[in-house]
Coordinates of C-alpha atoms in Angstrom, one line a residue:
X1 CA -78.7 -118.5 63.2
X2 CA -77.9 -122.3 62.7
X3 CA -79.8 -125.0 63.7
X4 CA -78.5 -127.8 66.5
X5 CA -78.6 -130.0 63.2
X6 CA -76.5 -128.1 61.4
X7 CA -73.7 -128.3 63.7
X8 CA -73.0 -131.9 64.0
X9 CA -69.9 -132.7 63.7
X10 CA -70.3 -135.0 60.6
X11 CA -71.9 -131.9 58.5
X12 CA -69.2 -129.5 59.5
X13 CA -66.9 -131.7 58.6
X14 CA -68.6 -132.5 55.1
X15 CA -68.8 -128.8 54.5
X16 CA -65.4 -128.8 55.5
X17 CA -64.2 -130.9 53.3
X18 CA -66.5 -130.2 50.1
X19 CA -66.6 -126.4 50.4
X20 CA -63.1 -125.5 51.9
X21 CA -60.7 -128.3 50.8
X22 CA -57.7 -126.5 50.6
X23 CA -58.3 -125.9 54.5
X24 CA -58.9 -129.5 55.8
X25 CA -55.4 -130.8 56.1
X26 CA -54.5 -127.0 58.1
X27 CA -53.0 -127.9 61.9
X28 CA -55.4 -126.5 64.9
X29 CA -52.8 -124.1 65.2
X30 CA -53.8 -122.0 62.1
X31 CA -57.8 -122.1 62.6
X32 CA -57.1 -121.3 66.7
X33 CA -55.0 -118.0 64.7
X34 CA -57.7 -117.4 62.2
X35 CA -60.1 -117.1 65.0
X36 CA -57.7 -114.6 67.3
X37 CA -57.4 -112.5 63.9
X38 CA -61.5 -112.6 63.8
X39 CA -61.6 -111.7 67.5
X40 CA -58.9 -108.6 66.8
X41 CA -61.0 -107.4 63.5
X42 CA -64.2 -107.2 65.4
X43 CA -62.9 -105.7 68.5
X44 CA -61.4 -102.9 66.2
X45 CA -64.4 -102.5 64.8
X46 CA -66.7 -101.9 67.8
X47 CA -63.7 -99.3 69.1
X48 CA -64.0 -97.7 65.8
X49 CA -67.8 -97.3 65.8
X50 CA -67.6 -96.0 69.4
X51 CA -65.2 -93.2 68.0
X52 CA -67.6 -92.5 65.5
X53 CA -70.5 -92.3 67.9
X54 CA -68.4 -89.8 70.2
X55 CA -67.6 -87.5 67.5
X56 CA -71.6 -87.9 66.7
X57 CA -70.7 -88.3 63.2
X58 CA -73.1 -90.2 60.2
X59 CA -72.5 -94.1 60.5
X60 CA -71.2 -93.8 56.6
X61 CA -68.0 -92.1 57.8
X62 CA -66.6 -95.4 59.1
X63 CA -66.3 -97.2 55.3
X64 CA -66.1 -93.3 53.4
X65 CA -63.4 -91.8 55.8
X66 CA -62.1 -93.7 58.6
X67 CA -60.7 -97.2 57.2
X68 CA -59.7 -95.6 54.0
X69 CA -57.3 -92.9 56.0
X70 CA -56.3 -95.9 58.3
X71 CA -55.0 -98.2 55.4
X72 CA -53.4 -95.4 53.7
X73 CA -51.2 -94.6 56.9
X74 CA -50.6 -98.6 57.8
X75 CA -49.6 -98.7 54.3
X76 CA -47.7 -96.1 54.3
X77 CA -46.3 -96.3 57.6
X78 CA -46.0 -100.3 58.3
X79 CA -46.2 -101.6 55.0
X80 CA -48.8 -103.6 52.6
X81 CA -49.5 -106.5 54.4
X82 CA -50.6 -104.3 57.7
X83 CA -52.7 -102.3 55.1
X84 CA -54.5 -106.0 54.0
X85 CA -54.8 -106.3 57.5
X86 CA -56.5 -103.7 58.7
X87 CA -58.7 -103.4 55.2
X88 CA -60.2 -106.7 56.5
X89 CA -62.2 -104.9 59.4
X90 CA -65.4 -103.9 58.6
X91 CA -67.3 -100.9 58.6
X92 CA -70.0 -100.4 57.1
X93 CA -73.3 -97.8 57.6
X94 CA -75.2 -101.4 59.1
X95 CA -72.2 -102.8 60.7
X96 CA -71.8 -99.7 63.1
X97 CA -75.5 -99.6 63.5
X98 CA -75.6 -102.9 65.1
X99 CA -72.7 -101.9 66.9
X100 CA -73.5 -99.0 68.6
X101 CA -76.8 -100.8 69.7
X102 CA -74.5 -103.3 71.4
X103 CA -72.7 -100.7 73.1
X104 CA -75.8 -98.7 74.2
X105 CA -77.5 -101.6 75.7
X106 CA -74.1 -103.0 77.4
X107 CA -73.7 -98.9 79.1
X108 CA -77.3 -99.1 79.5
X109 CA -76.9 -102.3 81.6
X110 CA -74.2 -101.1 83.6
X111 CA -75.5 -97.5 84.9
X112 CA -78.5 -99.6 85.7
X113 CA -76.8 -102.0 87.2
X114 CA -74.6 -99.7 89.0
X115 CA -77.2 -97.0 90.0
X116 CA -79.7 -100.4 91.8
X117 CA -76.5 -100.7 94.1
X118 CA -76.1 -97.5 95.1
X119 CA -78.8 -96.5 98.3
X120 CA -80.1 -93.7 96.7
X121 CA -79.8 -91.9 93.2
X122 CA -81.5 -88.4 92.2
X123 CA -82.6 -87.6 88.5
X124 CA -83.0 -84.8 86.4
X125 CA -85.3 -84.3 83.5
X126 CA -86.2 -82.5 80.7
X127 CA -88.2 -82.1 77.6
X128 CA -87.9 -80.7 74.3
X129 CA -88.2 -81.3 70.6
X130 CA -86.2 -82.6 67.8
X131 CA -85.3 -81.9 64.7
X132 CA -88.8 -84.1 63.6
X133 CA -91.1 -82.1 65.7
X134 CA -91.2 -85.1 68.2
X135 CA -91.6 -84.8 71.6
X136 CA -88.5 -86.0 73.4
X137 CA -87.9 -87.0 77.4
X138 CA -84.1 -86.8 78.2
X139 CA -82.9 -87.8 81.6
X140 CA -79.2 -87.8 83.5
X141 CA -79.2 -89.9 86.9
X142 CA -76.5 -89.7 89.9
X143 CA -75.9 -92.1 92.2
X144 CA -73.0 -93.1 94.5
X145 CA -70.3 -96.0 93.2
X146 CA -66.7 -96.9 94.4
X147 CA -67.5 -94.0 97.2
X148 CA -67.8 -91.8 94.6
X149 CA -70.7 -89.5 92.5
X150 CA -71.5 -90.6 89.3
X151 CA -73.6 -88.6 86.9
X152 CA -74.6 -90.3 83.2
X153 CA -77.1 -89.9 80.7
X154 CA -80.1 -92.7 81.9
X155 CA -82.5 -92.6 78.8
X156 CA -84.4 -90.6 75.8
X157 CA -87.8 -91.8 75.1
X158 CA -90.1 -90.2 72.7
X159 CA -93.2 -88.7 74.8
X160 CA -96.6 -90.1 73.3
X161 CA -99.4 -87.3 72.4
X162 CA -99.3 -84.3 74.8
X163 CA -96.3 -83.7 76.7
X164 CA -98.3 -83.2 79.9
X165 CA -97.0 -84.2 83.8
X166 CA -98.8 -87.0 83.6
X167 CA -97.6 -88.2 80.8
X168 CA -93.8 -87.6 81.3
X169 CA -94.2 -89.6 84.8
X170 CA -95.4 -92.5 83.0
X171 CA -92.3 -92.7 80.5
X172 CA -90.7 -91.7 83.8
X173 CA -91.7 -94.4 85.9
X174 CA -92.0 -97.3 83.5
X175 CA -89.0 -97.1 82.6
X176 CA -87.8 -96.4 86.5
X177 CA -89.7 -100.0 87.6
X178 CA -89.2 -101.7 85.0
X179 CA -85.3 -101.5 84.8
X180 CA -85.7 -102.3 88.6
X181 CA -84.8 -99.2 90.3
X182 CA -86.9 -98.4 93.7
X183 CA -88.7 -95.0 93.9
X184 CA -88.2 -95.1 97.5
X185 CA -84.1 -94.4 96.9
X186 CA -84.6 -91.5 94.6
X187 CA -83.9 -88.4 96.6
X188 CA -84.6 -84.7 95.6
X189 CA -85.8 -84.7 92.3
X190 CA -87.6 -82.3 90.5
X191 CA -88.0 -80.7 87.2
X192 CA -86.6 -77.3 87.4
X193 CA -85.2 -74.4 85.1
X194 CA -82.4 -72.1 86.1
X195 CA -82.7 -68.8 87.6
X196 CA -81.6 -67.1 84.1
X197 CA -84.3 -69.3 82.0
X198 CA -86.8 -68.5 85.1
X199 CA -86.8 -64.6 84.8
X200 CA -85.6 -63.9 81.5
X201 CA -89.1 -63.1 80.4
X202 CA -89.3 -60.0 82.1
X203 CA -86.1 -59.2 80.6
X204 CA -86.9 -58.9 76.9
X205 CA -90.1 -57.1 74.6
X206 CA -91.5 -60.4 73.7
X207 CA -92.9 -63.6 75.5
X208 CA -90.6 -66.4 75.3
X209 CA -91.4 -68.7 77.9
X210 CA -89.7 -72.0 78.4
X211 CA -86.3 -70.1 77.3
X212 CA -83.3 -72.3 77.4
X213 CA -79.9 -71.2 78.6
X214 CA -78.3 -71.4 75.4
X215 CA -81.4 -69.5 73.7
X216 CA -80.3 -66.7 76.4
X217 CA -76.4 -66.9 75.1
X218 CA -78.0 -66.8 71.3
X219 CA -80.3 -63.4 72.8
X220 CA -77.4 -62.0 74.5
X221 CA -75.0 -62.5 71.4
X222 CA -77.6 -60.5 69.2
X223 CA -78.8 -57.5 71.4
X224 CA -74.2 -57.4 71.5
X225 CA -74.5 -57.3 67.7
X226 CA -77.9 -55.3 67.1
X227 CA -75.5 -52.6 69.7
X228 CA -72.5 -52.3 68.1
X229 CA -74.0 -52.5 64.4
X230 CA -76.8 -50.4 64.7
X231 CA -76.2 -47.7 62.1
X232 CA -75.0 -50.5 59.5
X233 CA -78.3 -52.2 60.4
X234 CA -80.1 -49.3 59.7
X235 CA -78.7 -48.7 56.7
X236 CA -79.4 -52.0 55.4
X237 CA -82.8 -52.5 56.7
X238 CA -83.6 -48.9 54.7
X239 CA -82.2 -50.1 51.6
X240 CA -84.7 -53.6 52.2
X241 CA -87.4 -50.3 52.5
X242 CA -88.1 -52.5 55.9
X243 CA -90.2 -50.8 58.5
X244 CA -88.1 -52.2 61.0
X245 CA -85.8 -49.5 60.8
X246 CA -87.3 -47.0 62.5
X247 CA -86.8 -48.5 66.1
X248 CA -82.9 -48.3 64.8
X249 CA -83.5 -44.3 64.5
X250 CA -84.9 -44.4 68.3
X251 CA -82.8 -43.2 71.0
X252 CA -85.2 -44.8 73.4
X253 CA -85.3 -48.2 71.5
X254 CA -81.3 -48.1 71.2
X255 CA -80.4 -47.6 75.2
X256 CA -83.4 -50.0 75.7
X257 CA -81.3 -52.6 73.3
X258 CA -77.9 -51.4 75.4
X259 CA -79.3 -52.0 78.5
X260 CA -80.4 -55.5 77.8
X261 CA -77.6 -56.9 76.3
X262 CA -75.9 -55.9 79.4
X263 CA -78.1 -57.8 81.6
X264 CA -78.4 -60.8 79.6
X265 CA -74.4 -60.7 79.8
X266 CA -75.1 -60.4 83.5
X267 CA -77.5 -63.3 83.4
X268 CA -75.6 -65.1 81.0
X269 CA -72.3 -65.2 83.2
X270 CA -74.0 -66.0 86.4
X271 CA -75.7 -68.6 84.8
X272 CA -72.3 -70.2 83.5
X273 CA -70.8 -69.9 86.5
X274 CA -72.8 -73.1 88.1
X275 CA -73.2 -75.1 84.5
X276 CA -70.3 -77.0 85.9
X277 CA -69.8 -80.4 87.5
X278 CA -67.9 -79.1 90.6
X279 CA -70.3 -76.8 91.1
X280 CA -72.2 -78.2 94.4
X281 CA -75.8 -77.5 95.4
X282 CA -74.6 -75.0 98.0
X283 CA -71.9 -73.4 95.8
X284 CA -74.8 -72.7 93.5
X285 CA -76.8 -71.2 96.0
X286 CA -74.3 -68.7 97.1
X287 CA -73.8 -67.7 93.2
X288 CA -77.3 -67.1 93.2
X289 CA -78.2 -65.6 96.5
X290 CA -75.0 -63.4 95.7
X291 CA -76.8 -62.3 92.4
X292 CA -79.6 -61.0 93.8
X293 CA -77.6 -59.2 96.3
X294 CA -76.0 -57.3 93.6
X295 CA -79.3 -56.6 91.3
X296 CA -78.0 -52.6 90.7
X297 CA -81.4 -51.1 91.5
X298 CA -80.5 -48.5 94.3
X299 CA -77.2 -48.0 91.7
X300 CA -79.5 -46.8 88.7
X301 CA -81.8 -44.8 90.9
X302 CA -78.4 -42.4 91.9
X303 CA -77.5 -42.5 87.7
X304 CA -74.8 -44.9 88.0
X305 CA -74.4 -47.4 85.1
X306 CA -70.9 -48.8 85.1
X307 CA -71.7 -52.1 85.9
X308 CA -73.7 -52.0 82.2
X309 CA -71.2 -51.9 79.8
X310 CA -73.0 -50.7 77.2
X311 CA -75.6 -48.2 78.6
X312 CA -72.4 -46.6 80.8
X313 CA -71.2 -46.3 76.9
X314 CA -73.9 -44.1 75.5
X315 CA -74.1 -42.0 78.8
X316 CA -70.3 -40.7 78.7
X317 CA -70.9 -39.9 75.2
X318 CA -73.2 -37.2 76.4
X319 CA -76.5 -39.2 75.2
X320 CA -80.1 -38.1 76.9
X321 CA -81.2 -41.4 78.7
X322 CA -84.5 -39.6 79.6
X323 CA -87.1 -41.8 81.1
X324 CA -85.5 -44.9 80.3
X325 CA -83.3 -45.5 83.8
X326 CA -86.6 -45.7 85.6
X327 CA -87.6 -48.1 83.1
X328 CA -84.8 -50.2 84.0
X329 CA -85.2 -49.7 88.0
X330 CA -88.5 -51.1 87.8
X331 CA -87.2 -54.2 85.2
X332 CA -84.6 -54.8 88.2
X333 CA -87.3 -54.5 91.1
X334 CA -89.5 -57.4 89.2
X335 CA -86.1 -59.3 88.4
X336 CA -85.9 -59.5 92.1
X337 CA -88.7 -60.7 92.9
X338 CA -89.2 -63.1 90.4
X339 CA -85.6 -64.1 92.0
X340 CA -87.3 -64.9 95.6
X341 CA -89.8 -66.5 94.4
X342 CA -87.6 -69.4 92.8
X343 CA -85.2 -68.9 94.9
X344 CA -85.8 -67.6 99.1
X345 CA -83.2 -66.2 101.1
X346 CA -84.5 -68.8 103.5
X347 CA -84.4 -71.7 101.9
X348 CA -83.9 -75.4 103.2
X349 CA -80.3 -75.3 102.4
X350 CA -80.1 -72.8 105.8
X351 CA -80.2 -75.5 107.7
X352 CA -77.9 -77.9 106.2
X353 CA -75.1 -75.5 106.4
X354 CA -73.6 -77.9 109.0
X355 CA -72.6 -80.3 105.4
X356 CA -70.7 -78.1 104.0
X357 CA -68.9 -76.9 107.1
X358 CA -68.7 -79.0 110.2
X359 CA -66.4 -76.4 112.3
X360 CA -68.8 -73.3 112.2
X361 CA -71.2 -73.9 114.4
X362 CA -73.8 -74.4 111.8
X363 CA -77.6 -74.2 112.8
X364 CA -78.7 -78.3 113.9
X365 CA -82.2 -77.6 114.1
X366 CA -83.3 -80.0 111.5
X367 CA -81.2 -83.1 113.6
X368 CA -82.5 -85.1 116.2
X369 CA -80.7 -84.7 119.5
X370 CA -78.7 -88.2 119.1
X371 CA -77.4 -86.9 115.6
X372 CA -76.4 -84.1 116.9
X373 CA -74.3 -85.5 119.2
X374 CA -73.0 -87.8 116.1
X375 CA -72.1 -84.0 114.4
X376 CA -70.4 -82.6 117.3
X377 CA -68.4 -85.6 117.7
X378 CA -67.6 -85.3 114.7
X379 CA -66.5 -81.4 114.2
X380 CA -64.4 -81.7 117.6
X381 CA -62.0 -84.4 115.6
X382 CA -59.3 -81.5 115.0
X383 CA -57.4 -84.1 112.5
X384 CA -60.9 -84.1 110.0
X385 CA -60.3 -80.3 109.6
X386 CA -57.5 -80.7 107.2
X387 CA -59.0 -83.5 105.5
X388 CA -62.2 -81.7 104.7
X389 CA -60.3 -78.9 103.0
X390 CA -59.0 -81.4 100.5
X391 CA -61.3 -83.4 99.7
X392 CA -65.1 -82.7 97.5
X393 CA -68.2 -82.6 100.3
X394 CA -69.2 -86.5 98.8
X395 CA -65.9 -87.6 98.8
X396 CA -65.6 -87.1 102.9
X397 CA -68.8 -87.9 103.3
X398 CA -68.9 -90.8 101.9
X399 CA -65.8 -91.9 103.5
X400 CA -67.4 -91.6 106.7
X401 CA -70.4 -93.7 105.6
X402 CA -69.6 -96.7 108.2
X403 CA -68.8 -94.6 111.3
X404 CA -71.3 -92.1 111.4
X405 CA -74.1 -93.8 109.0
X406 CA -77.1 -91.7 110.1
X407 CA -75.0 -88.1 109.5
X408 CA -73.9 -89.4 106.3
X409 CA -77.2 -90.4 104.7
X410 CA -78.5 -87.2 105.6
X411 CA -75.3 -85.2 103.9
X412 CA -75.6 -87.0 100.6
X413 CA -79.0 -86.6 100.3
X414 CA -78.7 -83.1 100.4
X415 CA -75.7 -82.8 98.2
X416 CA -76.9 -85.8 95.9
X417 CA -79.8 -84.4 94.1
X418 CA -78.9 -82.2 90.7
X419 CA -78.8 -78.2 91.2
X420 CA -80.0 -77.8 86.9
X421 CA -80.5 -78.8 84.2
X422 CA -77.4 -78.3 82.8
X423 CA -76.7 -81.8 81.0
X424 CA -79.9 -82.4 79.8
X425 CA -80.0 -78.8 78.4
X426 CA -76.3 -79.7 76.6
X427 CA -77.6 -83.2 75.4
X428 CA -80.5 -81.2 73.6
X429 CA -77.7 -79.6 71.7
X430 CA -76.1 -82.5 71.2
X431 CA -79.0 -83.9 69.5
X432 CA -80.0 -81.1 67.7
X433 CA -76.3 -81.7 66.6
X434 CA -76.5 -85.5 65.8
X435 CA -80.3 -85.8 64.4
X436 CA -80.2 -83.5 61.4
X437 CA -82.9 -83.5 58.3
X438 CA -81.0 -85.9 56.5
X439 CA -80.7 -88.4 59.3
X440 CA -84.3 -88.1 61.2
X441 CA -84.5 -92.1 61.5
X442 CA -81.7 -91.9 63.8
X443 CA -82.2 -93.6 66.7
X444 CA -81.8 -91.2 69.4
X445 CA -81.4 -93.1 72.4
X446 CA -78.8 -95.4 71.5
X447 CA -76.7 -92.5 69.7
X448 CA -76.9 -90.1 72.6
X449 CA -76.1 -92.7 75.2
X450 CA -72.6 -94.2 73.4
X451 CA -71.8 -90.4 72.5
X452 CA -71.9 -88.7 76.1
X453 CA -72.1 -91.2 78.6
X454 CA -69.2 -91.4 80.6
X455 CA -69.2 -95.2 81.1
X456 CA -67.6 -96.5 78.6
X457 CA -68.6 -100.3 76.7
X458 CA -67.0 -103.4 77.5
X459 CA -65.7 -104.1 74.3
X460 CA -64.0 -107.7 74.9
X461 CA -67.8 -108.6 76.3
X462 CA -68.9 -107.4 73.5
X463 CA -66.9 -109.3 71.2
X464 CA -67.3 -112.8 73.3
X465 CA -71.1 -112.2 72.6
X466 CA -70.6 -112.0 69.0
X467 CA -69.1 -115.7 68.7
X468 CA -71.3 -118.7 67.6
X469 CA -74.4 -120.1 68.9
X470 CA -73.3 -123.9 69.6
X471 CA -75.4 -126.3 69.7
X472 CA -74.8 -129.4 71.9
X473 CA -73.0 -131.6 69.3
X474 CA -70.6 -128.9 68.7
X475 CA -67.5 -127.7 70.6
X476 CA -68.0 -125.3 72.9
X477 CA -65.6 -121.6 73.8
X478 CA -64.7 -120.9 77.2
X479 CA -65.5 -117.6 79.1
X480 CA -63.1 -115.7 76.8
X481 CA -64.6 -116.8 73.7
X482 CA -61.7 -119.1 72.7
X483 CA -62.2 -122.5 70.9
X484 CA -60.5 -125.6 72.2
X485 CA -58.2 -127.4 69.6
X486 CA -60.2 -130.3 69.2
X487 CA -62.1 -130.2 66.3
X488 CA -61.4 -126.5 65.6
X489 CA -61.1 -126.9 62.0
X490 CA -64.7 -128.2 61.6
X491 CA -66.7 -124.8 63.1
X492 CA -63.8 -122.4 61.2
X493 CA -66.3 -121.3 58.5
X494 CA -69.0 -121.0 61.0
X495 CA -66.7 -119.0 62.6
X496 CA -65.8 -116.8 59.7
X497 CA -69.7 -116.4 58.6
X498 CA -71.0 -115.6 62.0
X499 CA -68.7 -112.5 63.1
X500 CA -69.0 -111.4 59.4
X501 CA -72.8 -112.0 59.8
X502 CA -73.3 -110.2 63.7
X503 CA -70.8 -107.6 62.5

């Protein structure tokens, strides 16, 4: 940083004149280009890095691989003196650092800034550990822009000590108040697992609570392998003289294994089936209600097992399932009832039914008598039934925000909140991804944020940030950063040294 002295006018042009002389009889023209051309370079640069970020690759990629391959095509493809161009932008491990901490804190700023507009927001939350053993806090936040939902990544904070409630509702709410965002607009939040993660305890021989969706993908892919490859398994664990492969020469043990990789597929599919962003909160109830529906207890009591793959395998090749189907009739019975506990058949969601569909006659009890008078209203408008066929439940809500206020705060507060924990879940893979041994001083938060947030930086901001600190002897840029012709040849190095220094 220079100092106010520094920039006088008579020392920039002494500097000028002793240090660059070959520069100080240039027209305005060519420093006013030679700035532009700095502008460009650094822009480039902070697109680059944000490429990098995205692909969550290591910061060294951007001088090892990326401008190397770039100036061997421009070279190629447009000639040397592109090539010399685009050479001059730079990339190294400390420039895209600094960079992508820019970026963070610029797509920090605006999903704060964004989600303190918006009337109400919900969150979702989650914890796990990294690759370091520490403690981490990831959480997504929704809120309403431009009549729209907007989900993106809010923040990843390392949890201090234990990773108790109280503790995750401090990182929680300090960072809540102190970005400024009101508790009293955060609607339906709550930590929650999935249904799959919820009961898949009962579903295997050992105790693995806390399960993660994709831990149930990894289970369901090796019970599919232990299946198929048993005899090669066995052969391999006898050669290893392992005692494990004795459960491989037990019938039992073997339709056990078939019959759980068959529900895990089950759970696994079901569980999938609402892991995506059009999935509602009500579309993910019916996926789940219909679930439980469908738990094949009544099936496997009468012997029939087509609906297990696997299992229904073994029995039309003439294999004794003995004791084991009642086995799996009582797994399905406490699968069920772990099911309503999580999940009731009458849950709140009953009666909100009229959100979804304003031309069934839904159940109003929840609705004071004036709303409901608002809602009827509303689903006797014959020209709305078209229009709610096309469009998402917030879209037409939200387009009727200013005519029927009351009915609409009350839909997107239902449909508003997060039905999983789905993104956090996948951003936990993503770190696992981006924070490996060799880079465990990453800095997790900024990484994660430019990688999967979906607003994306304001990279001419970004650049007009970048320019000089003037003091108030020196010329000074407008709003876009440019330099006015007067005296632009006496802050040209200044120019040159800061955006190679910020870079």
């Amino acid at each position: 940083m220079l100092s106010n002295e520094a920039m006088k006018p008579s020392k920039l042009r002494r500097h000028l004149e002793t240090k660059h002389a070959h520069l100080k009889d240039k027209s305005d023209d060519f420093f006013i280009r030679r700035h532009n051309e700095l502008v460009t370079q650094t822009k480039a640069s902070c697109i680059l890095s944000h490429h990098i970020a995205k692909c969550q690759e290591p910061f060294t990629t951007g001088e090892k691989l990326v401008l190397p391959s770039i100036v061997s095509a421009c070279s190629e493809v447009l000639g040397p003196a592109a090539a010399a161009k685009v050479k001059e932008i730079l990339l190294s491990n400390d420039t895209v650092c600094r960079q992508l901490d820019d970026m963070a804190a610029d797509i920090e700023m605006q999903i704060t800034e964004k989600a303190k507009a918006s009337d109400w927001f919900a969150i979702q939350l989650d914890e796990s550990t990294d690759n370091s053993n520490l403690a981490m806090l990831l959480v997504y936040i929704t809120y309403v822009h431009e009549g729209q939902f907007h989900e993106d990544f809010l923040f990843c904070k390392e949890l201090p000590g234990t990773t108790t409630a109280e503790k995750i509702f401090q990182v929680l709410g300090g960072y809540i108040t102190g970005h400024g965002l009101l508790w009293s607009r955060c609607v339906g939040s709550r930590q929650s697992r999935q249904c799959t993660a919820l009961s898949i305890e009962r579903c295997l021989p050992l105790n693995w609570s806390g399960s993660r969706w994709v831990q149930i993908m990894f289970i369901c892919f090796c019970t599919l392998r232990i299946f198929f490859f048993c005899a090669k398994i066995e052969v391999f664990l006898t050669n290893k003289q392992s005692s494990l492969a004795s459960h491989l020469q037990d019938q039992s043990w073997i339709i056990k294994v078939a019959y759980l990789s068959d529900i895990l597929n089950h759970f696994n599919t079901m569980n999938l089936s609402i892991q995506v962003r059009t999935c509602d909160i009500f579309q993910a109830n019916d996926k789940i209600m219909a679930f439980k529906k469908k738990l094949w207890t009544n099936r496997v009591n009468r012997g029939v097992f087509d609906m297990f793959g696997c299992l229904s395998s073994l029995a039309d090749e003439g294999v004794d399932l003995g004791e084991v189907p009642a086995v799996i009739a009582q797994h399905l019975t406490e699968t069920l009832h772990h099911f309503n506990l999580y999940f009731p058949s009458k849950s709140h969601l009953m009666e909100k039914q009229w959100v979804r569909d304003l031309f069934a006659n839904p159940e109003m009890s929840d609705l004071s008598p004036v709303v409901q008078d608002k809602l009827l209203e509303l689903s006797c408008d014959a020209g709305l039934q078209s229009r709610f066929g096309r469009l998402s439940l917030s879209e037409f809500w939200l387009s009727y925000y200013e005519e029927y206020p009351q009915l609409t705060e009350m839909a997107v507060k239902t449909i508003l909140p997060f039905h999983s924990t789905y993104l956090c879940e996948t951003t936990f893979s993503q770190l696992t991804s981006a924070k490996t041994k060799d880079r465990n001083r990453l800095n997790s938060e900024n990484t994660l944020r430019v990688a999967v947030s979906a607003c994306l930086p304001r990279f001419d901001q970004l650049v007009a940030r970048k320019q000089v600190v003037y003091g108030p002897a020196a010329p000074k840029p407008d709003m876009t950063g440019q330099i006015s012709l007067r005296n632009a040849a006496l802050v040209f190095h200044l120019y040159e040294f800061s955006c190679s220094c910020v870079l």
